[in-house]
Amino acid sequence: MAFEHSRRDLLKLMGVGGVVFASGLAGATGSDKRGGHDKAGRNFFFLQLSDTHWGFQGPPNPQADTTLKKAVETINNVDLQPDFIVFTGDLTHTTEDRDLRRKRMVEFRTIVSGLRVKDLRFMPGEHDAAQDAGEAYKETFGATHSVFDHKGVHFVTLDNVSDPKGAVGNGQLDWLAADLKKIALDAPIVVLTHRPLFDLYPAWDWATPDGAKVIDILLPHRNVTVFYGHIHQEHHHQTEHIQHHAAKSVIFPLPAPGSVPKRAPLAWNADKPFDGLGYRRVEVGAASAEYKILERPVTKG
Amino acid sequence: MVARAFGTGMAAVCLLACAHPAGDTTMARTSSQEPGAASAPHATTAEPTARMIRITAHKWSFTPDEIHLVVGQPVVLELVSLDVTHGFNAPDLGIRVDVEPGRSIQIPVRPLRAGTFTFHCDVFCGDGHEEMSGRIVVAPAP
């Protein structure tokens, strides 16, 4: 299997390991409905970048104007390229200036267009969309929620940020339920969203007000995995059989939930620049019942 | 609504020891409820002797951001926004209200348990929103 050899080579090259999460993919047997039934068709990987906050300036990252560009360079320098890259929100840092908001989005898109991989999937964070109900985001990137299928895996991007309170909303819940009716119950489903769908730490607003309704819709499906951002750190959680994996930020890390009185960014470490930042590689195997998650630094140095 | 006595919106609050469905014994709620507030049971009469504590919400902080209460002593939290719509969410106390400009929200509470309880803005209000928070410190009864 070329994929597995490549992965081992990459691990050796990077000198890092990965985390394996069982997601029951091996149970997928196929049906007439859409979804991942062609196991041989799977066997790919994608990258997750999150919370790039383009336009942010401040002590938590004195190199904020170049960090995203470094991440692009780092990814481009890896020989084995992903099938696609997902950006799970907060592409830009918020501003009340509507023109500046659009300028930041265009700049962000220009920077990431330098990635060798051209299949880029975006979704908003509250910094992108909450102040204008997603208007500028939609002008620049398109719909705030969508679905796509890739090699037998059904991907759903959910918008829990265009509402300033972070709700998904009844309209989108109905849309999700209608979409999943077309998907086999054993099909592998990946949900991409910004905020956690479960109550990770409500005292810091690390939750989605109607996230439980989303999970209720997902629960009948046996192979569901959620990848999200928002909390600027790696985090893994399970609600019943659904796995939830939060990604690091590309721009600044946040403290562990409840570890400090305020959810302020962690201080920049001049001795270890870019510490706590990163992106994620997610491997979807053909015969494996696991997603392999590998955390990557934004710079190689 | 009991809130009429104040001439403003009155939000219901179960802070700590009323018959909270989750068994929370932190505060007693003393008013009726309006949409968006917590759904815990509560008494239906205001506390006529309650001390008023005014909390202003503005980009991007609450003033004051630390509120000191005493177990058993009723107060009314009056919330006012000076700019845009904010949220006041103290999840451990079962409080959640919108704080809109031009409209004050009054929340009668009577602490029933000592402790420190955080609150935060949960309506995204711009740069600095994430750090817009505070805490309620409840001291034991003297």
PDB file of N, CA and C in Angstrom, chain A residues 51-147:
ATOM      1  N   ASP A  51      -8.415  28.398  12.677  1.00  0.00           N
ATOM      2  CA  ASP A  51      -8.177  29.613  13.454  1.00  0.00           C
ATOM      3  C   ASP A  51      -6.884  30.315  13.033  1.00  0.00           C
ATOM      4  N   THR A  52      -6.863  30.661  11.765  1.00  0.00           N
ATOM      5  CA  THR A  52      -5.683  31.356  11.234  1.00  0.00           C
ATOM      6  C   THR A  52      -5.717  32.852  11.565  1.00  0.00           C
ATOM      7  N   HIS A  53      -6.903  33.386  11.808  1.00  0.00           N
ATOM      8  CA  HIS A  53      -7.068  34.772  12.289  1.00  0.00           C
ATOM      9  C   HIS A  53      -6.226  35.777  11.504  1.00  0.00           C
ATOM     10  N   TRP A  54      -6.296  35.684  10.188  1.00  0.00           N
ATOM     11  CA  TRP A  54      -5.522  36.619   9.386  1.00  0.00           C
ATOM     12  C   TRP A  54      -5.947  38.066   9.708  1.00  0.00           C
ATOM     13  N   GLY A  55      -4.955  38.907   9.985  1.00  0.00           N
ATOM     14  CA  GLY A  55      -5.242  40.281  10.391  1.00  0.00           C
ATOM     15  C   GLY A  55      -5.018  40.517  11.867  1.00  0.00           C
ATOM     16  N   PHE A  56      -4.860  39.428  12.618  1.00  0.00           N
ATOM     17  CA  PHE A  56      -4.589  39.579  14.050  1.00  0.00           C
ATOM     18  C   PHE A  56      -3.224  40.221  14.245  1.00  0.00           C
ATOM     19  N   GLN A  57      -3.179  41.112  15.217  1.00  0.00           N
ATOM     20  CA  GLN A  57      -1.896  41.688  15.630  1.00  0.00           C
ATOM     21  C   GLN A  57      -1.883  41.761  17.138  1.00  0.00           C
ATOM     22  N   GLY A  58      -0.779  41.404  17.753  1.00  0.00           N
ATOM     23  CA  GLY A  58      -0.715  41.505  19.203  1.00  0.00           C
ATOM     24  C   GLY A  58       0.400  40.659  19.779  1.00  0.00           C
ATOM     25  N   PRO A  59       0.694  40.878  21.046  1.00  0.00           N
ATOM     26  CA  PRO A  59       1.793  40.160  21.702  1.00  0.00           C
ATOM     27  C   PRO A  59       1.686  38.633  21.663  1.00  0.00           C
ATOM     28  N   PRO A  60       0.480  38.050  21.629  1.00  0.00           N
ATOM     29  CA  PRO A  60       0.446  36.578  21.594  1.00  0.00           C
ATOM     30  C   PRO A  60       1.127  35.981  20.370  1.00  0.00           C
ATOM     31  N   ASN A  61       1.278  36.784  19.315  1.00  0.00           N
ATOM     32  CA  ASN A  61       2.064  36.308  18.168  1.00  0.00           C
ATOM     33  C   ASN A  61       2.701  37.505  17.459  1.00  0.00           C
ATOM     34  N   PRO A  62       3.921  37.841  17.846  1.00  0.00           N
ATOM     35  CA  PRO A  62       4.587  38.985  17.209  1.00  0.00           C
ATOM     36  C   PRO A  62       4.944  38.741  15.747  1.00  0.00           C
ATOM     37  N   GLN A  63       4.766  37.524  15.282  1.00  0.00           N
ATOM     38  CA  GLN A  63       5.020  37.216  13.865  1.00  0.00           C
ATOM     39  C   GLN A  63       3.713  36.857  13.147  1.00  0.00           C
ATOM     40  N   ALA A  64       2.635  37.484  13.589  1.00  0.00           N
ATOM     41  CA  ALA A  64       1.318  37.134  13.051  1.00  0.00           C
ATOM     42  C   ALA A  64       1.200  37.415  11.565  1.00  0.00           C
ATOM     43  N   ASP A  65       1.970  38.378  11.076  1.00  0.00           N
ATOM     44  CA  ASP A  65       1.850  38.726   9.652  1.00  0.00           C
ATOM     45  C   ASP A  65       2.565  37.737   8.739  1.00  0.00           C
ATOM     46  N   THR A  66       3.300  36.802   9.329  1.00  0.00           N
ATOM     47  CA  THR A  66       4.012  35.827   8.487  1.00  0.00           C
ATOM     48  C   THR A  66       3.708  34.371   8.855  1.00  0.00           C
ATOM     49  N   THR A  67       3.005  34.146   9.963  1.00  0.00           N
ATOM     50  CA  THR A  67       2.822  32.766  10.429  1.00  0.00           C
ATOM     51  C   THR A  67       2.024  31.923   9.431  1.00  0.00           C
ATOM     52  N   LEU A  68       0.940  32.486   8.902  1.00  0.00           N
ATOM     53  CA  LEU A  68       0.151  31.718   7.933  1.00  0.00           C
ATOM     54  C   LEU A  68       0.988  31.404   6.690  1.00  0.00           C
ATOM     55  N   LYS A  69       1.779  32.375   6.281  1.00  0.00           N
ATOM     56  CA  LYS A  69       2.624  32.140   5.109  1.00  0.00           C
ATOM     57  C   LYS A  69       3.650  31.043   5.384  1.00  0.00           C
ATOM     58  N   LYS A  70       4.166  31.024   6.609  1.00  0.00           N
ATOM     59  CA  LYS A  70       5.106  29.953   6.978  1.00  0.00           C
ATOM     60  C   LYS A  70       4.406  28.595   6.951  1.00  0.00           C
ATOM     61  N   ALA A  71       3.161  28.565   7.433  1.00  0.00           N
ATOM     62  CA  ALA A  71       2.419  27.298   7.425  1.00  0.00           C
ATOM     63  C   ALA A  71       2.218  26.810   5.994  1.00  0.00           C
ATOM     64  N   VAL A  72       1.892  27.723   5.103  1.00  0.00           N
ATOM     65  CA  VAL A  72       1.727  27.356   3.692  1.00  0.00           C
ATOM     66  C   VAL A  72       3.032  26.779   3.146  1.00  0.00           C
ATOM     67  N   GLU A  73       4.123  27.435   3.473  1.00  0.00           N
ATOM     68  CA  GLU A  73       5.437  26.974   3.003  1.00  0.00           C
ATOM     69  C   GLU A  73       5.756  25.594   3.573  1.00  0.00           C
ATOM     70  N   THR A  74       5.457  25.415   4.869  1.00  0.00           N
ATOM     71  CA  THR A  74       5.719  24.123   5.515  1.00  0.00           C
ATOM     72  C   THR A  74       4.947  23.008   4.825  1.00  0.00           C
ATOM     73  N   ILE A  75       3.681  23.264   4.561  1.00  0.00           N
ATOM     74  CA  ILE A  75       2.840  22.239   3.918  1.00  0.00           C
ATOM     75  C   ILE A  75       3.337  21.963   2.503  1.00  0.00           C
ATOM     76  N   ASN A  76       3.682  23.009   1.802  1.00  0.00           N
ATOM     77  CA  ASN A  76       4.144  22.821   0.415  1.00  0.00           C
ATOM     78  C   ASN A  76       5.450  22.044   0.345  1.00  0.00           C
ATOM     79  N   ASN A  77       6.239  22.114   1.406  1.00  0.00           N
ATOM     80  CA  ASN A  77       7.531  21.432   1.397  1.00  0.00           C
ATOM     81  C   ASN A  77       7.440  19.946   1.704  1.00  0.00           C
ATOM     82  N   VAL A  78       6.269  19.475   2.073  1.00  0.00           N
ATOM     83  CA  VAL A  78       6.088  18.037   2.294  1.00  0.00           C
ATOM     84  C   VAL A  78       5.810  17.371   0.949  1.00  0.00           C
ATOM     85  N   ASP A  79       6.551  16.330   0.681  1.00  0.00           N
ATOM     86  CA  ASP A  79       6.422  15.683  -0.627  1.00  0.00           C
ATOM     87  C   ASP A  79       5.016  15.163  -0.878  1.00  0.00           C
ATOM     88  N   LEU A  80       4.492  14.448   0.116  1.00  0.00           N
ATOM     89  CA  LEU A  80       3.191  13.828  -0.073  1.00  0.00           C
ATOM     90  C   LEU A  80       2.094  14.838   0.246  1.00  0.00           C
ATOM     91  N   GLN A  81       1.340  15.189  -0.743  1.00  0.00           N
ATOM     92  CA  GLN A  81       0.314  16.220  -0.576  1.00  0.00           C
ATOM     93  C   GLN A  81      -1.068  15.591  -0.317  1.00  0.00           C
ATOM     94  N   PRO A  82      -1.896  16.276   0.453  1.00  0.00           N
ATOM     95  CA  PRO A  82      -3.230  15.742   0.774  1.00  0.00           C
ATOM     96  C   PRO A  82      -4.171  15.840  -0.412  1.00  0.00           C
ATOM     97  N   ASP A  83      -5.285  15.119  -0.300  1.00  0.00           N
ATOM     98  CA  ASP A  83      -6.318  15.242  -1.336  1.00  0.00           C
ATOM     99  C   ASP A  83      -6.955  16.622  -1.290  1.00  0.00           C
ATOM    100  N   PHE A  84      -7.134  17.138  -0.075  1.00  0.00           N
ATOM    101  CA  PHE A  84      -7.702  18.480   0.072  1.00  0.00           C
ATOM    102  C   PHE A  84      -7.364  19.011   1.457  1.00  0.00           C
ATOM    103  N   ILE A  85      -7.659  20.268   1.664  1.00  0.00           N
ATOM    104  CA  ILE A  85      -7.392  20.926   2.944  1.00  0.00           C
ATOM    105  C   ILE A  85      -8.660  21.617   3.412  1.00  0.00           C
ATOM    106  N   VAL A  86      -8.995  21.415   4.685  1.00  0.00           N
ATOM    107  CA  VAL A  86     -10.161  22.093   5.254  1.00  0.00           C
ATOM    108  C   VAL A  86      -9.677  23.166   6.231  1.00  0.00           C
ATOM    109  N   PHE A  87     -10.383  24.274   6.224  1.00  0.00           N
ATOM    110  CA  PHE A  87     -10.097  25.378   7.155  1.00  0.00           C
ATOM    111  C   PHE A  87     -11.338  25.541   8.032  1.00  0.00           C
ATOM    112  N   THR A  88     -11.201  25.179   9.307  1.00  0.00           N
ATOM    113  CA  THR A  88     -12.380  25.132  10.162  1.00  0.00           C
ATOM    114  C   THR A  88     -12.597  26.444  10.929  1.00  0.00           C
ATOM    115  N   GLY A  89     -12.658  27.519  10.193  1.00  0.00           N
ATOM    116  CA  GLY A  89     -13.158  28.768  10.741  1.00  0.00           C
ATOM    117  C   GLY A  89     -12.146  29.710  11.349  1.00  0.00           C
ATOM    118  N   ASP A  90     -12.657  30.943  11.581  1.00  0.00           N
ATOM    119  CA  ASP A  90     -11.804  32.042  11.993  1.00  0.00           C
ATOM    120  C   ASP A  90     -10.617  32.170  11.037  1.00  0.00           C
ATOM    121  N   LEU A  91     -10.974  32.226   9.764  1.00  0.00           N
ATOM    122  CA  LEU A  91      -9.960  32.438   8.735  1.00  0.00           C
ATOM    123  C   LEU A  91      -9.315  33.797   8.948  1.00  0.00           C
ATOM    124  N   THR A  92     -10.156  34.771   9.300  1.00  0.00           N
ATOM    125  CA  THR A  92      -9.675  36.134   9.526  1.00  0.00           C
ATOM    126  C   THR A  92      -9.999  36.558  10.949  1.00  0.00           C
ATOM    127  N   HIS A  93      -9.286  37.561  11.398  1.00  0.00           N
ATOM    128  CA  HIS A  93      -9.582  38.144  12.710  1.00  0.00           C
ATOM    129  C   HIS A  93     -10.647  39.223  12.521  1.00  0.00           C
ATOM    130  N   THR A  94     -11.557  39.288  13.452  1.00  0.00           N
ATOM    131  CA  THR A  94     -12.715  40.165  13.271  1.00  0.00           C
ATOM    132  C   THR A  94     -12.319  41.637  13.244  1.00  0.00           C
ATOM    133  N   THR A  95     -13.113  42.406  12.556  1.00  0.00           N
ATOM    134  CA  THR A  95     -12.996  43.859  12.554  1.00  0.00           C
ATOM    135  C   THR A  95     -14.370  44.442  12.298  1.00  0.00           C
ATOM    136  N   GLU A  96     -14.635  45.607  12.876  1.00  0.00           N
ATOM    137  CA  GLU A  96     -15.928  46.246  12.645  1.00  0.00           C
ATOM    138  C   GLU A  96     -15.945  47.021  11.325  1.00  0.00           C
ATOM    139  N   ASP A  97     -14.798  47.191  10.744  1.00  0.00           N
ATOM    140  CA  ASP A  97     -14.680  47.883   9.463  1.00  0.00           C
ATOM    141  C   ASP A  97     -15.034  46.886   8.349  1.00  0.00           C
ATOM    142  N   ARG A  98     -16.182  47.100   7.718  1.00  0.00           N
ATOM    143  CA  ARG A  98     -16.655  46.112   6.734  1.00  0.00           C
ATOM    144  C   ARG A  98     -15.714  46.007   5.540  1.00  0.00           C
ATOM    145  N   ASP A  99     -15.091  47.104   5.158  1.00  0.00           N
ATOM    146  CA  ASP A  99     -14.148  47.042   4.038  1.00  0.00           C
ATOM    147  C   ASP A  99     -12.872  46.291   4.424  1.00  0.00           C
ATOM    148  N   LEU A 100     -12.414  46.554   5.625  1.00  0.00           N
ATOM    149  CA  LEU A 100     -11.220  45.848   6.092  1.00  0.00           C
ATOM    150  C   LEU A 100     -11.502  44.355   6.243  1.00  0.00           C
ATOM    151  N   ARG A 101     -12.734  44.043   6.668  1.00  0.00           N
ATOM    152  CA  ARG A 101     -13.104  42.615   6.797  1.00  0.00           C
ATOM    153  C   ARG A 101     -12.954  41.918   5.455  1.00  0.00           C
ATOM    154  N   ARG A 102     -13.483  42.546   4.418  1.00  0.00           N
ATOM    155  CA  ARG A 102     -13.386  41.947   3.078  1.00  0.00           C
ATOM    156  C   ARG A 102     -11.937  41.911   2.607  1.00  0.00           C
ATOM    157  N   LYS A 103     -11.193  42.942   2.911  1.00  0.00           N
ATOM    158  CA  LYS A 103      -9.782  42.977   2.505  1.00  0.00           C
ATOM    159  C   LYS A 103      -9.016  41.817   3.148  1.00  0.00           C
ATOM    160  N   ARG A 104      -9.293  41.582   4.418  1.00  0.00           N
ATOM    161  CA  ARG A 104      -8.610  40.477   5.091  1.00  0.00           C
ATOM    162  C   ARG A 104      -8.979  39.140   4.474  1.00  0.00           C
ATOM    163  N   MET A 105     -10.242  38.991   4.106  1.00  0.00           N
ATOM    164  CA  MET A 105     -10.657  37.719   3.502  1.00  0.00           C
ATOM    165  C   MET A 105      -9.981  37.499   2.163  1.00  0.00           C
ATOM    166  N   VAL A 106      -9.881  38.546   1.390  1.00  0.00           N
ATOM    167  CA  VAL A 106      -9.217  38.425   0.081  1.00  0.00           C
ATOM    168  C   VAL A 106      -7.731  38.120   0.287  1.00  0.00           C
ATOM    169  N   GLU A 107      -7.120  38.786   1.245  1.00  0.00           N
ATOM    170  CA  GLU A 107      -5.705  38.524   1.519  1.00  0.00           C
ATOM    171  C   GLU A 107      -5.505  37.081   1.973  1.00  0.00           C
ATOM    172  N   PHE A 108      -6.387  36.629   2.840  1.00  0.00           N
ATOM    173  CA  PHE A 108      -6.295  35.240   3.307  1.00  0.00           C
ATOM    174  C   PHE A 108      -6.384  34.280   2.122  1.00  0.00           C
ATOM    175  N   ARG A 109      -7.382  34.503   1.282  1.00  0.00           N
ATOM    176  CA  ARG A 109      -7.578  33.603   0.146  1.00  0.00           C
ATOM    177  C   ARG A 109      -6.382  33.648  -0.789  1.00  0.00           C
ATOM    178  N   THR A 110      -5.800  34.802  -0.942  1.00  0.00           N
ATOM    179  CA  THR A 110      -4.619  34.921  -1.803  1.00  0.00           C
ATOM    180  C   THR A 110      -3.453  34.119  -1.227  1.00  0.00           C
ATOM    181  N   ILE A 111      -3.261  34.225   0.072  1.00  0.00           N
ATOM    182  CA  ILE A 111      -2.142  33.500   0.705  1.00  0.00           C
ATOM    183  C   ILE A 111      -2.322  31.995   0.550  1.00  0.00           C
ATOM    184  N   VAL A 112      -3.525  31.500   0.887  1.00  0.00           N
ATOM    185  CA  VAL A 112      -3.703  30.043   0.843  1.00  0.00           C
ATOM    186  C   VAL A 112      -3.805  29.527  -0.590  1.00  0.00           C
ATOM    187  N   SER A 113      -4.034  30.421  -1.536  1.00  0.00           N
ATOM    188  CA  SER A 113      -4.015  29.963  -2.929  1.00  0.00           C
ATOM    189  C   SER A 113      -2.610  29.577  -3.355  1.00  0.00           C
ATOM    190  N   GLY A 114      -1.620  29.919  -2.522  1.00  0.00           N
ATOM    191  CA  GLY A 114      -0.248  29.490  -2.785  1.00  0.00           C
ATOM    192  C   GLY A 114       0.021  28.056  -2.385  1.00  0.00           C
ATOM    193  N   LEU A 115      -0.941  27.422  -1.754  1.00  0.00           N
ATOM    194  CA  LEU A 115      -0.776  25.999  -1.427  1.00  0.00           C
ATOM    195  C   LEU A 115      -0.724  25.165  -2.711  1.00  0.00           C
ATOM    196  N   ARG A 116       0.087  24.139  -2.682  1.00  0.00           N
ATOM    197  CA  ARG A 116       0.158  23.264  -3.856  1.00  0.00           C
ATOM    198  C   ARG A 116      -1.184  22.563  -4.100  1.00  0.00           C
ATOM    199  N   VAL A 117      -1.833  22.208  -3.002  1.00  0.00           N
ATOM    200  CA  VAL A 117      -3.148  21.576  -3.121  1.00  0.00           C
ATOM    201  C   VAL A 117      -4.172  22.646  -3.462  1.00  0.00           C
ATOM    202  N   LYS A 118      -4.947  22.403  -4.470  1.00  0.00           N
ATOM    203  CA  LYS A 118      -5.906  23.418  -4.922  1.00  0.00           C
ATOM    204  C   LYS A 118      -7.335  23.145  -4.456  1.00  0.00           C
ATOM    205  N   ASP A 119      -7.564  21.963  -3.906  1.00  0.00           N
ATOM    206  CA  ASP A 119      -8.903  21.656  -3.395  1.00  0.00           C
ATOM    207  C   ASP A 119      -8.962  22.124  -1.943  1.00  0.00           C
ATOM    208  N   LEU A 120      -9.455  23.329  -1.741  1.00  0.00           N
ATOM    209  CA  LEU A 120      -9.512  23.945  -0.417  1.00  0.00           C
ATOM    210  C   LEU A 120     -10.971  24.090  -0.007  1.00  0.00           C
ATOM    211  N   ARG A 121     -11.266  23.700   1.209  1.00  0.00           N
ATOM    212  CA  ARG A 121     -12.645  23.750   1.718  1.00  0.00           C
ATOM    213  C   ARG A 121     -12.682  24.695   2.912  1.00  0.00           C
ATOM    214  N   PHE A 122     -13.538  25.685   2.838  1.00  0.00           N
ATOM    215  CA  PHE A 122     -13.586  26.717   3.876  1.00  0.00           C
ATOM    216  C   PHE A 122     -14.897  26.660   4.648  1.00  0.00           C
ATOM    217  N   MET A 123     -14.847  27.130   5.859  1.00  0.00           N
ATOM    218  CA  MET A 123     -16.058  27.415   6.623  1.00  0.00           C
ATOM    219  C   MET A 123     -15.736  28.573   7.553  1.00  0.00           C
ATOM    220  N   PRO A 124     -16.741  29.309   7.969  1.00  0.00           N
ATOM    221  CA  PRO A 124     -16.469  30.488   8.788  1.00  0.00           C
ATOM    222  C   PRO A 124     -16.347  30.183  10.272  1.00  0.00           C
ATOM    223  N   GLY A 125     -15.655  31.072  10.967  1.00  0.00           N
ATOM    224  CA  GLY A 125     -15.730  31.138  12.417  1.00  0.00           C
ATOM    225  C   GLY A 125     -16.472  32.408  12.781  1.00  0.00           C
ATOM    226  N   GLU A 126     -16.716  32.627  14.064  1.00  0.00           N
ATOM    227  CA  GLU A 126     -17.473  33.824  14.450  1.00  0.00           C
ATOM    228  C   GLU A 126     -16.717  35.093  14.082  1.00  0.00           C
ATOM    229  N   HIS A 127     -15.391  35.042  14.042  1.00  0.00           N
ATOM    230  CA  HIS A 127     -14.626  36.229  13.654  1.00  0.00           C
ATOM    231  C   HIS A 127     -14.891  36.602  12.194  1.00  0.00           C
ATOM    232  N   ASP A 128     -15.221  35.616  11.382  1.00  0.00           N
ATOM    233  CA  ASP A 128     -15.495  35.882   9.973  1.00  0.00           C
ATOM    234  C   ASP A 128     -16.944  36.327   9.746  1.00  0.00           C
ATOM    235  N   ALA A 129     -17.840  35.763  10.528  1.00  0.00           N
ATOM    236  CA  ALA A 129     -19.250  35.833  10.105  1.00  0.00           C
ATOM    237  C   ALA A 129     -20.226  36.413  11.110  1.00  0.00           C
ATOM    238  N   ALA A 130     -19.867  36.490  12.382  1.00  0.00           N
ATOM    239  CA  ALA A 130     -20.887  36.826  13.390  1.00  0.00           C
ATOM    240  C   ALA A 130     -21.321  38.284  13.335  1.00  0.00           C
ATOM    241  N   GLN A 131     -20.471  39.156  12.824  1.00  0.00           N
ATOM    242  CA  GLN A 131     -20.824  40.576  12.874  1.00  0.00           C
ATOM    243  C   GLN A 131     -21.697  41.022  11.706  1.00  0.00           C
ATOM    244  N   ASP A 132     -21.760  40.201  10.658  1.00  0.00           N
ATOM    245  CA  ASP A 132     -22.617  40.586   9.522  1.00  0.00           C
ATOM    246  C   ASP A 132     -23.419  39.399   8.998  1.00  0.00           C
ATOM    247  N   ALA A 133     -23.683  38.430   9.900  1.00  0.00           N
ATOM    248  CA  ALA A 133     -24.458  37.232   9.533  1.00  0.00           C
ATOM    249  C   ALA A 133     -23.853  36.515   8.326  1.00  0.00           C
ATOM    250  N   GLY A 134     -22.546  36.590   8.199  1.00  0.00           N
ATOM    251  CA  GLY A 134     -21.858  35.850   7.150  1.00  0.00           C
ATOM    252  C   GLY A 134     -21.846  36.525   5.791  1.00  0.00           C
ATOM    253  N   GLU A 135     -22.275  37.761   5.719  1.00  0.00           N
ATOM    254  CA  GLU A 135     -22.395  38.436   4.422  1.00  0.00           C
ATOM    255  C   GLU A 135     -21.054  38.515   3.685  1.00  0.00           C
ATOM    256  N   ALA A 136     -20.043  39.056   4.342  1.00  0.00           N
ATOM    257  CA  ALA A 136     -18.738  39.194   3.679  1.00  0.00           C
ATOM    258  C   ALA A 136     -18.136  37.823   3.373  1.00  0.00           C
ATOM    259  N   TYR A 137     -18.330  36.892   4.295  1.00  0.00           N
ATOM    260  CA  TYR A 137     -17.800  35.540   4.072  1.00  0.00           C
ATOM    261  C   TYR A 137     -18.396  34.935   2.807  1.00  0.00           C
ATOM    262  N   LYS A 138     -19.721  35.043   2.684  1.00  0.00           N
ATOM    263  CA  LYS A 138     -20.390  34.436   1.528  1.00  0.00           C
ATOM    264  C   LYS A 138     -19.962  35.101   0.225  1.00  0.00           C
ATOM    265  N   GLU A 139     -19.717  36.394   0.277  1.00  0.00           N
ATOM    266  CA  GLU A 139     -19.238  37.093  -0.921  1.00  0.00           C
ATOM    267  C   GLU A 139     -17.884  36.537  -1.371  1.00  0.00           C
ATOM    268  N   THR A 140     -17.067  36.171  -0.396  1.00  0.00           N
ATOM    269  CA  THR A 140     -15.687  35.774  -0.700  1.00  0.00           C
ATOM    270  C   THR A 140     -15.531  34.273  -0.897  1.00  0.00           C
ATOM    271  N   PHE A 141     -16.250  33.498  -0.049  1.00  0.00           N
ATOM    272  CA  PHE A 141     -15.995  32.050  -0.043  1.00  0.00           C
ATOM    273  C   PHE A 141     -17.202  31.205  -0.440  1.00  0.00           C
ATOM    274  N   GLY A 142     -18.371  31.792  -0.467  1.00  0.00           N
ATOM    275  CA  GLY A 142     -19.561  31.012  -0.795  1.00  0.00           C
ATOM    276  C   GLY A 142     -20.362  30.635   0.432  1.00  0.00           C
ATOM    277  N   ALA A 143     -21.114  29.557   0.309  1.00  0.00           N
ATOM    278  CA  ALA A 143     -22.045  29.160   1.368  1.00  0.00           C
ATOM    279  C   ALA A 143     -21.318  28.875   2.679  1.00  0.00           C
ATOM    280  N   THR A 144     -22.017  29.135   3.781  1.00  0.00           N
ATOM    281  CA  THR A 144     -21.406  28.905   5.094  1.00  0.00           C
ATOM    282  C   THR A 144     -21.604  27.470   5.573  1.00  0.00           C
ATOM    283  N   HIS A 145     -22.453  26.717   4.915  1.00  0.00           N
ATOM    284  CA  HIS A 145     -22.580  25.291   5.225  1.00  0.00           C
ATOM    285  C   HIS A 145     -22.814  24.543   3.922  1.00  0.00           C
ATOM    286  N   SER A 146     -22.327  23.313   3.883  1.00  0.00           N
ATOM    287  CA  SER A 146     -22.379  22.583   2.622  1.00  0.00           C
ATOM    288  C   SER A 146     -22.086  21.110   2.874  1.00  0.00           C
ATOM    289  N   VAL A 147     -22.202  20.316   1.841  1.00  0.00           N
ATOM    290  CA  VAL A 147     -21.802  18.910   1.904  1.00  0.00           C
ATOM    291  C   VAL A 147     -20.973  18.587   0.674  1.00  0.00           C
TER     292      VAL A 147
END
